[in-house]
mmCIF file of C-alpha atoms in Angstrom:
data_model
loop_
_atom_site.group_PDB
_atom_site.id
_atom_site.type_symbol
_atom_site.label_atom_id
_atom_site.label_comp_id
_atom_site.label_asym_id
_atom_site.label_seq_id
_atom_site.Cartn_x
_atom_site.Cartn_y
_atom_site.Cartn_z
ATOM 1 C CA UNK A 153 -26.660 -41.324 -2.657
ATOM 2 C CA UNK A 154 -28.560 -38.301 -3.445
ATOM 3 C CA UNK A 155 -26.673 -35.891 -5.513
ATOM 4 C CA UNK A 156 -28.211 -32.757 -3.608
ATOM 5 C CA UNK A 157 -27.210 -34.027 0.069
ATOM 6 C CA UNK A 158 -26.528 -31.851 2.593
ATOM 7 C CA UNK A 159 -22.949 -31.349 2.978
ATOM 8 C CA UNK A 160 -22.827 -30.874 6.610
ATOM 9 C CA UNK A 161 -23.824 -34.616 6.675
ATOM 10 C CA UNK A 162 -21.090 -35.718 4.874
ATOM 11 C CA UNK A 163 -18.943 -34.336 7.695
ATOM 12 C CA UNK A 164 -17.678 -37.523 10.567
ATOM 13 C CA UNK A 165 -19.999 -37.635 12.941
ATOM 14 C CA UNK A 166 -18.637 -37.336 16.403
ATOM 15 C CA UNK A 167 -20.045 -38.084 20.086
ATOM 16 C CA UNK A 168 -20.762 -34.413 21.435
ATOM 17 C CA UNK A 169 -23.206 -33.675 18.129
ATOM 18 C CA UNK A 170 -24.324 -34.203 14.783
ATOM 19 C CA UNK A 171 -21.171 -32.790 13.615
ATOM 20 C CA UNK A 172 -17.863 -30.771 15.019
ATOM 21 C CA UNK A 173 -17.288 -27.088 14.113
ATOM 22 C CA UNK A 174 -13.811 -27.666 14.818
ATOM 23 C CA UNK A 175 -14.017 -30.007 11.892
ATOM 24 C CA UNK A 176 -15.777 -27.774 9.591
ATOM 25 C CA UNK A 177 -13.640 -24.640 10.647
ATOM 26 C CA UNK A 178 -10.679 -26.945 9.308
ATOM 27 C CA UNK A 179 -12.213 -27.788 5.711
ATOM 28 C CA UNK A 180 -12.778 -24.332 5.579
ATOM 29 C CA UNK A 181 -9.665 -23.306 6.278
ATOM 30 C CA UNK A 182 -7.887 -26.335 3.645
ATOM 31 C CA UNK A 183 -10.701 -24.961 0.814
ATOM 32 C CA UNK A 184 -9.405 -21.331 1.823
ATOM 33 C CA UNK A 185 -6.237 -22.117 1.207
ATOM 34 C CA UNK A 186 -6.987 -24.236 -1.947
ATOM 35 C CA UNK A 187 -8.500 -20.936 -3.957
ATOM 36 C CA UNK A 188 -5.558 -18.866 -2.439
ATOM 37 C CA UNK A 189 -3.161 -21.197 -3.931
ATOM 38 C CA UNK A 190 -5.066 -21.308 -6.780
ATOM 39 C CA UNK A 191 -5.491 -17.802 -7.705
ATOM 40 C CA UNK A 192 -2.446 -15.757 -6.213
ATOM 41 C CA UNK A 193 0.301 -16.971 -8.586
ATOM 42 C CA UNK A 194 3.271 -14.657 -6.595
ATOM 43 C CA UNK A 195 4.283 -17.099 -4.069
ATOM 44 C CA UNK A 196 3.210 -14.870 -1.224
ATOM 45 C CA UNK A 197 0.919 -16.226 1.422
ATOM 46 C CA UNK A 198 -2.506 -14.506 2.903
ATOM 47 C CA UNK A 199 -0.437 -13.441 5.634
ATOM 48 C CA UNK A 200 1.815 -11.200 3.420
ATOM 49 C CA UNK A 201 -1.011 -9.956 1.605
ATOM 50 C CA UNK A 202 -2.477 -8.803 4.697
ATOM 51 C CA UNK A 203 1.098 -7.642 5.714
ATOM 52 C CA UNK A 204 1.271 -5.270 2.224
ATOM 53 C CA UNK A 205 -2.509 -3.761 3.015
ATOM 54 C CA UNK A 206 -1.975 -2.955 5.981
ATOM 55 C CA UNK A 207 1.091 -0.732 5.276
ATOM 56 C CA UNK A 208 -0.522 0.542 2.070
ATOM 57 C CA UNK A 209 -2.992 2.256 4.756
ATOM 58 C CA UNK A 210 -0.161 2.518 7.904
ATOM 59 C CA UNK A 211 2.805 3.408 5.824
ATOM 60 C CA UNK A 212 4.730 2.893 8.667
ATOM 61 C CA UNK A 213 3.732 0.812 11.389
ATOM 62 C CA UNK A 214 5.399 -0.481 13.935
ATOM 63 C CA UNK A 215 5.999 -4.661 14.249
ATOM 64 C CA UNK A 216 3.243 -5.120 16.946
ATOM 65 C CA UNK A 217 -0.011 -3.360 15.638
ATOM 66 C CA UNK A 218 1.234 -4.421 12.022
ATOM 67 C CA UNK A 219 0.621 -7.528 13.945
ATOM 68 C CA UNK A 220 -2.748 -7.022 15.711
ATOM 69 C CA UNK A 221 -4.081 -5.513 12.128
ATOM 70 C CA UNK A 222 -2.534 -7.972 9.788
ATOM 71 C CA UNK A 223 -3.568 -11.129 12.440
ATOM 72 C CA UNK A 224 -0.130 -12.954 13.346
ATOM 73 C CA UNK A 225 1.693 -13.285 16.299
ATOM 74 C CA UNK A 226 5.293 -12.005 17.346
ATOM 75 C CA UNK A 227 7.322 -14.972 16.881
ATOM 76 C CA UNK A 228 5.573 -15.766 12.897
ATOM 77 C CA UNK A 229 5.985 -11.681 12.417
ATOM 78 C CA UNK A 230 9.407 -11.534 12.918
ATOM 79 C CA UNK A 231 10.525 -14.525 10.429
ATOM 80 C CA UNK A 232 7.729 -13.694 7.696
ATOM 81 C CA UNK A 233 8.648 -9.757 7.639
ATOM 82 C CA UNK A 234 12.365 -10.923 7.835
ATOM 83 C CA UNK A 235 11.591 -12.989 4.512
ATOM 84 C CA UNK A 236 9.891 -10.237 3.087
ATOM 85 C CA UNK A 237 12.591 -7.961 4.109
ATOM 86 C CA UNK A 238 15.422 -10.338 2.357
ATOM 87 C CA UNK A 239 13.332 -9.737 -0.483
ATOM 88 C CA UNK A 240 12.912 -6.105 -0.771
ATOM 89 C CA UNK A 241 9.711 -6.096 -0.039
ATOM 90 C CA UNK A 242 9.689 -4.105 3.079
ATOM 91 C CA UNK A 243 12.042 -2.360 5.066
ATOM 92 C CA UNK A 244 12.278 -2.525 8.970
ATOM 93 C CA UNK A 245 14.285 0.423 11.042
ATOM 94 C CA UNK A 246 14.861 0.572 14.707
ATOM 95 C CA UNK A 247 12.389 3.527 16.212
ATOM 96 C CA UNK A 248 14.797 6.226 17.144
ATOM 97 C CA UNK A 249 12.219 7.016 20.152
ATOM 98 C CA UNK A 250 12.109 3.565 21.588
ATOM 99 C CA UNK A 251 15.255 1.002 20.434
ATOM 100 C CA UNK A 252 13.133 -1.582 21.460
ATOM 101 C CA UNK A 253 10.933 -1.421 18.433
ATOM 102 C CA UNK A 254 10.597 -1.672 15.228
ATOM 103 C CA UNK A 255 9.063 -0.109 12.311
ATOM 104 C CA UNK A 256 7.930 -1.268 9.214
ATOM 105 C CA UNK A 257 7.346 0.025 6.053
ATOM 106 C CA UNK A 258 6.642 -0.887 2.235
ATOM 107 C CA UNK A 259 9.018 -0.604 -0.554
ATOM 108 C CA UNK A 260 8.637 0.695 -4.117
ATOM 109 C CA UNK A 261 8.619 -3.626 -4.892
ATOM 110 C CA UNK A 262 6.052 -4.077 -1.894
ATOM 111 C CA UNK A 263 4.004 -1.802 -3.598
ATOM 112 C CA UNK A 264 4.207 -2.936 -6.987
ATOM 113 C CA UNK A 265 3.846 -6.605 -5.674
ATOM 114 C CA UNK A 266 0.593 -5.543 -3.873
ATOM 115 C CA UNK A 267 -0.730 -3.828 -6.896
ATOM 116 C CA UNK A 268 0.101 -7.517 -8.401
ATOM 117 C CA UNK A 269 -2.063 -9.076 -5.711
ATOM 118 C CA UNK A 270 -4.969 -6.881 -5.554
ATOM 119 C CA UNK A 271 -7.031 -8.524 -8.660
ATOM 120 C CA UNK A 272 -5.917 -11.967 -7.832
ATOM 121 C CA UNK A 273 -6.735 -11.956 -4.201
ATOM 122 C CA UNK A 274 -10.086 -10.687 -5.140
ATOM 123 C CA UNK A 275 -10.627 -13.842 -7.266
ATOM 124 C CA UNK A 276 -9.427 -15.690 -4.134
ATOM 125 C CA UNK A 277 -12.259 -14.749 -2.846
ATOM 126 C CA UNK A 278 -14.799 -14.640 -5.432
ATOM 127 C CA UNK A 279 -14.169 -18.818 -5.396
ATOM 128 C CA UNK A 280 -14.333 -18.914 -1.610
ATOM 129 C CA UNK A 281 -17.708 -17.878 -1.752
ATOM 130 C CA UNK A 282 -18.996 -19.122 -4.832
ATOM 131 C CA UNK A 283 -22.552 -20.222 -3.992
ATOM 132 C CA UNK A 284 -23.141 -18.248 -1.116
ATOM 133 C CA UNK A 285 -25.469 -14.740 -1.814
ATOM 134 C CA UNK A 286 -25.039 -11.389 -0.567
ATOM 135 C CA UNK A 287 -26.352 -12.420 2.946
ATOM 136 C CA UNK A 288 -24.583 -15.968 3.118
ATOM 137 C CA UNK A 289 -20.805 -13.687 2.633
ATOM 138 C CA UNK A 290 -22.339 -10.947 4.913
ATOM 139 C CA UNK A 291 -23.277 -13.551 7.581
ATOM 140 C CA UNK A 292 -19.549 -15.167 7.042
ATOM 141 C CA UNK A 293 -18.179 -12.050 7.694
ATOM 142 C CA UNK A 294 -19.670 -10.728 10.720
ATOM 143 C CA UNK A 295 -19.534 -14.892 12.532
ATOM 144 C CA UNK A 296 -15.822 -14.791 11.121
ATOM 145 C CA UNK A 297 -14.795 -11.285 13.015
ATOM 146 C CA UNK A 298 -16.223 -12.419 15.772
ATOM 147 C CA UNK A 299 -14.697 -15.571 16.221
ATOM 148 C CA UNK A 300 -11.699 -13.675 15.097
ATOM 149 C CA UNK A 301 -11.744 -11.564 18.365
ATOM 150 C CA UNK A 302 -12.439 -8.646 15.356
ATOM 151 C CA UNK A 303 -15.774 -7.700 17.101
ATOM 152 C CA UNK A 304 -17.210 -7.454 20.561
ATOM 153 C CA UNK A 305 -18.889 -11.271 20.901
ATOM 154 C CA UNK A 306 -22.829 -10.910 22.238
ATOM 155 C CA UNK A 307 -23.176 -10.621 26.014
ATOM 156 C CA UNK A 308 -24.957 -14.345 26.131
ATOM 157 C CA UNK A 309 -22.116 -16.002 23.978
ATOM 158 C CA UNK A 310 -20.596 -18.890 26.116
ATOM 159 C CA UNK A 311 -16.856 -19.024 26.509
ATOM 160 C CA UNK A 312 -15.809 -22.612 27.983
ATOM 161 C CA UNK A 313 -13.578 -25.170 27.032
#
């Protein structure tokens, strides 16, 4: 076999297409995780990372938009900020306005952690897209948010299961 194939051929083929972007939105996510494990040595997932940005720029933020900004839903919020509360990386309060929430905020070890992260997450990334140009990451970006629900999908994109 040619050593220049196209890699979306080496994908299964399945009976709806040449190939399934279910599939390939799966090897992207396992290679994603691959450089993340490989380059973030602190044993804290994407997820927290996302968790310690966002309250570098909210400084306190309450559970659901750290949420909607940090992309995780209630139930995985409340164990993963409850680990990262048990270890002093954050510290959650009960809104004196409204008991019903709660708000988060970093720690002096949440902040030194994410000061930790910020290089190696970079270089995360750096191998996530090694190959692709300028474009290539743009173009990841912009499908990525969209598919994301991070940005308004065109009015002729189809929506059916």
């Amino acid at each position: 076999m040619s050593e220049n194939r196209d890699l979306i051929v080496a994908a299964p083929l399945w009976p709806h297409g040449d190939s399934s972007l279910m599939h390939l939105m799966r090897r992207a996510g396992q290679h994603s995780t691959m450089c993340w494990t490989q380059c973030v040595d602190t044993g804290l997932s994407a997820v927290q990372y996302a968790i310690l940005v966002v309250l570098a720029e909210e400084t306190t933020c309450d559970q659901q938009t750290l949420g909607n900004r940090a992309g995780f839903d209630k139930a995985t919020g409340t164990y993963v900020i409850d680990r990262m509360t048990k270890s002093g990386l954050l510290t959650v309060q009960t809104d004196p306005s409204n008991r019903r929430r709660k708000l988060v905020a970093m720690t002096a070890e949440g902040e030194a952690m994410l000061a930790q992260m910020v290089e190696q997450a970079k270089r995360a990334e750096k191998m996530i897209t090694a190959g692709l140009n300028v474009q290539d990451i743009a173009d990841l970006k912009r499908l990525l948010s969209k598919l994301g629900g991070l940005q308004e999908p065109d009015d002729n994109a189809v929506n059916e299961c």
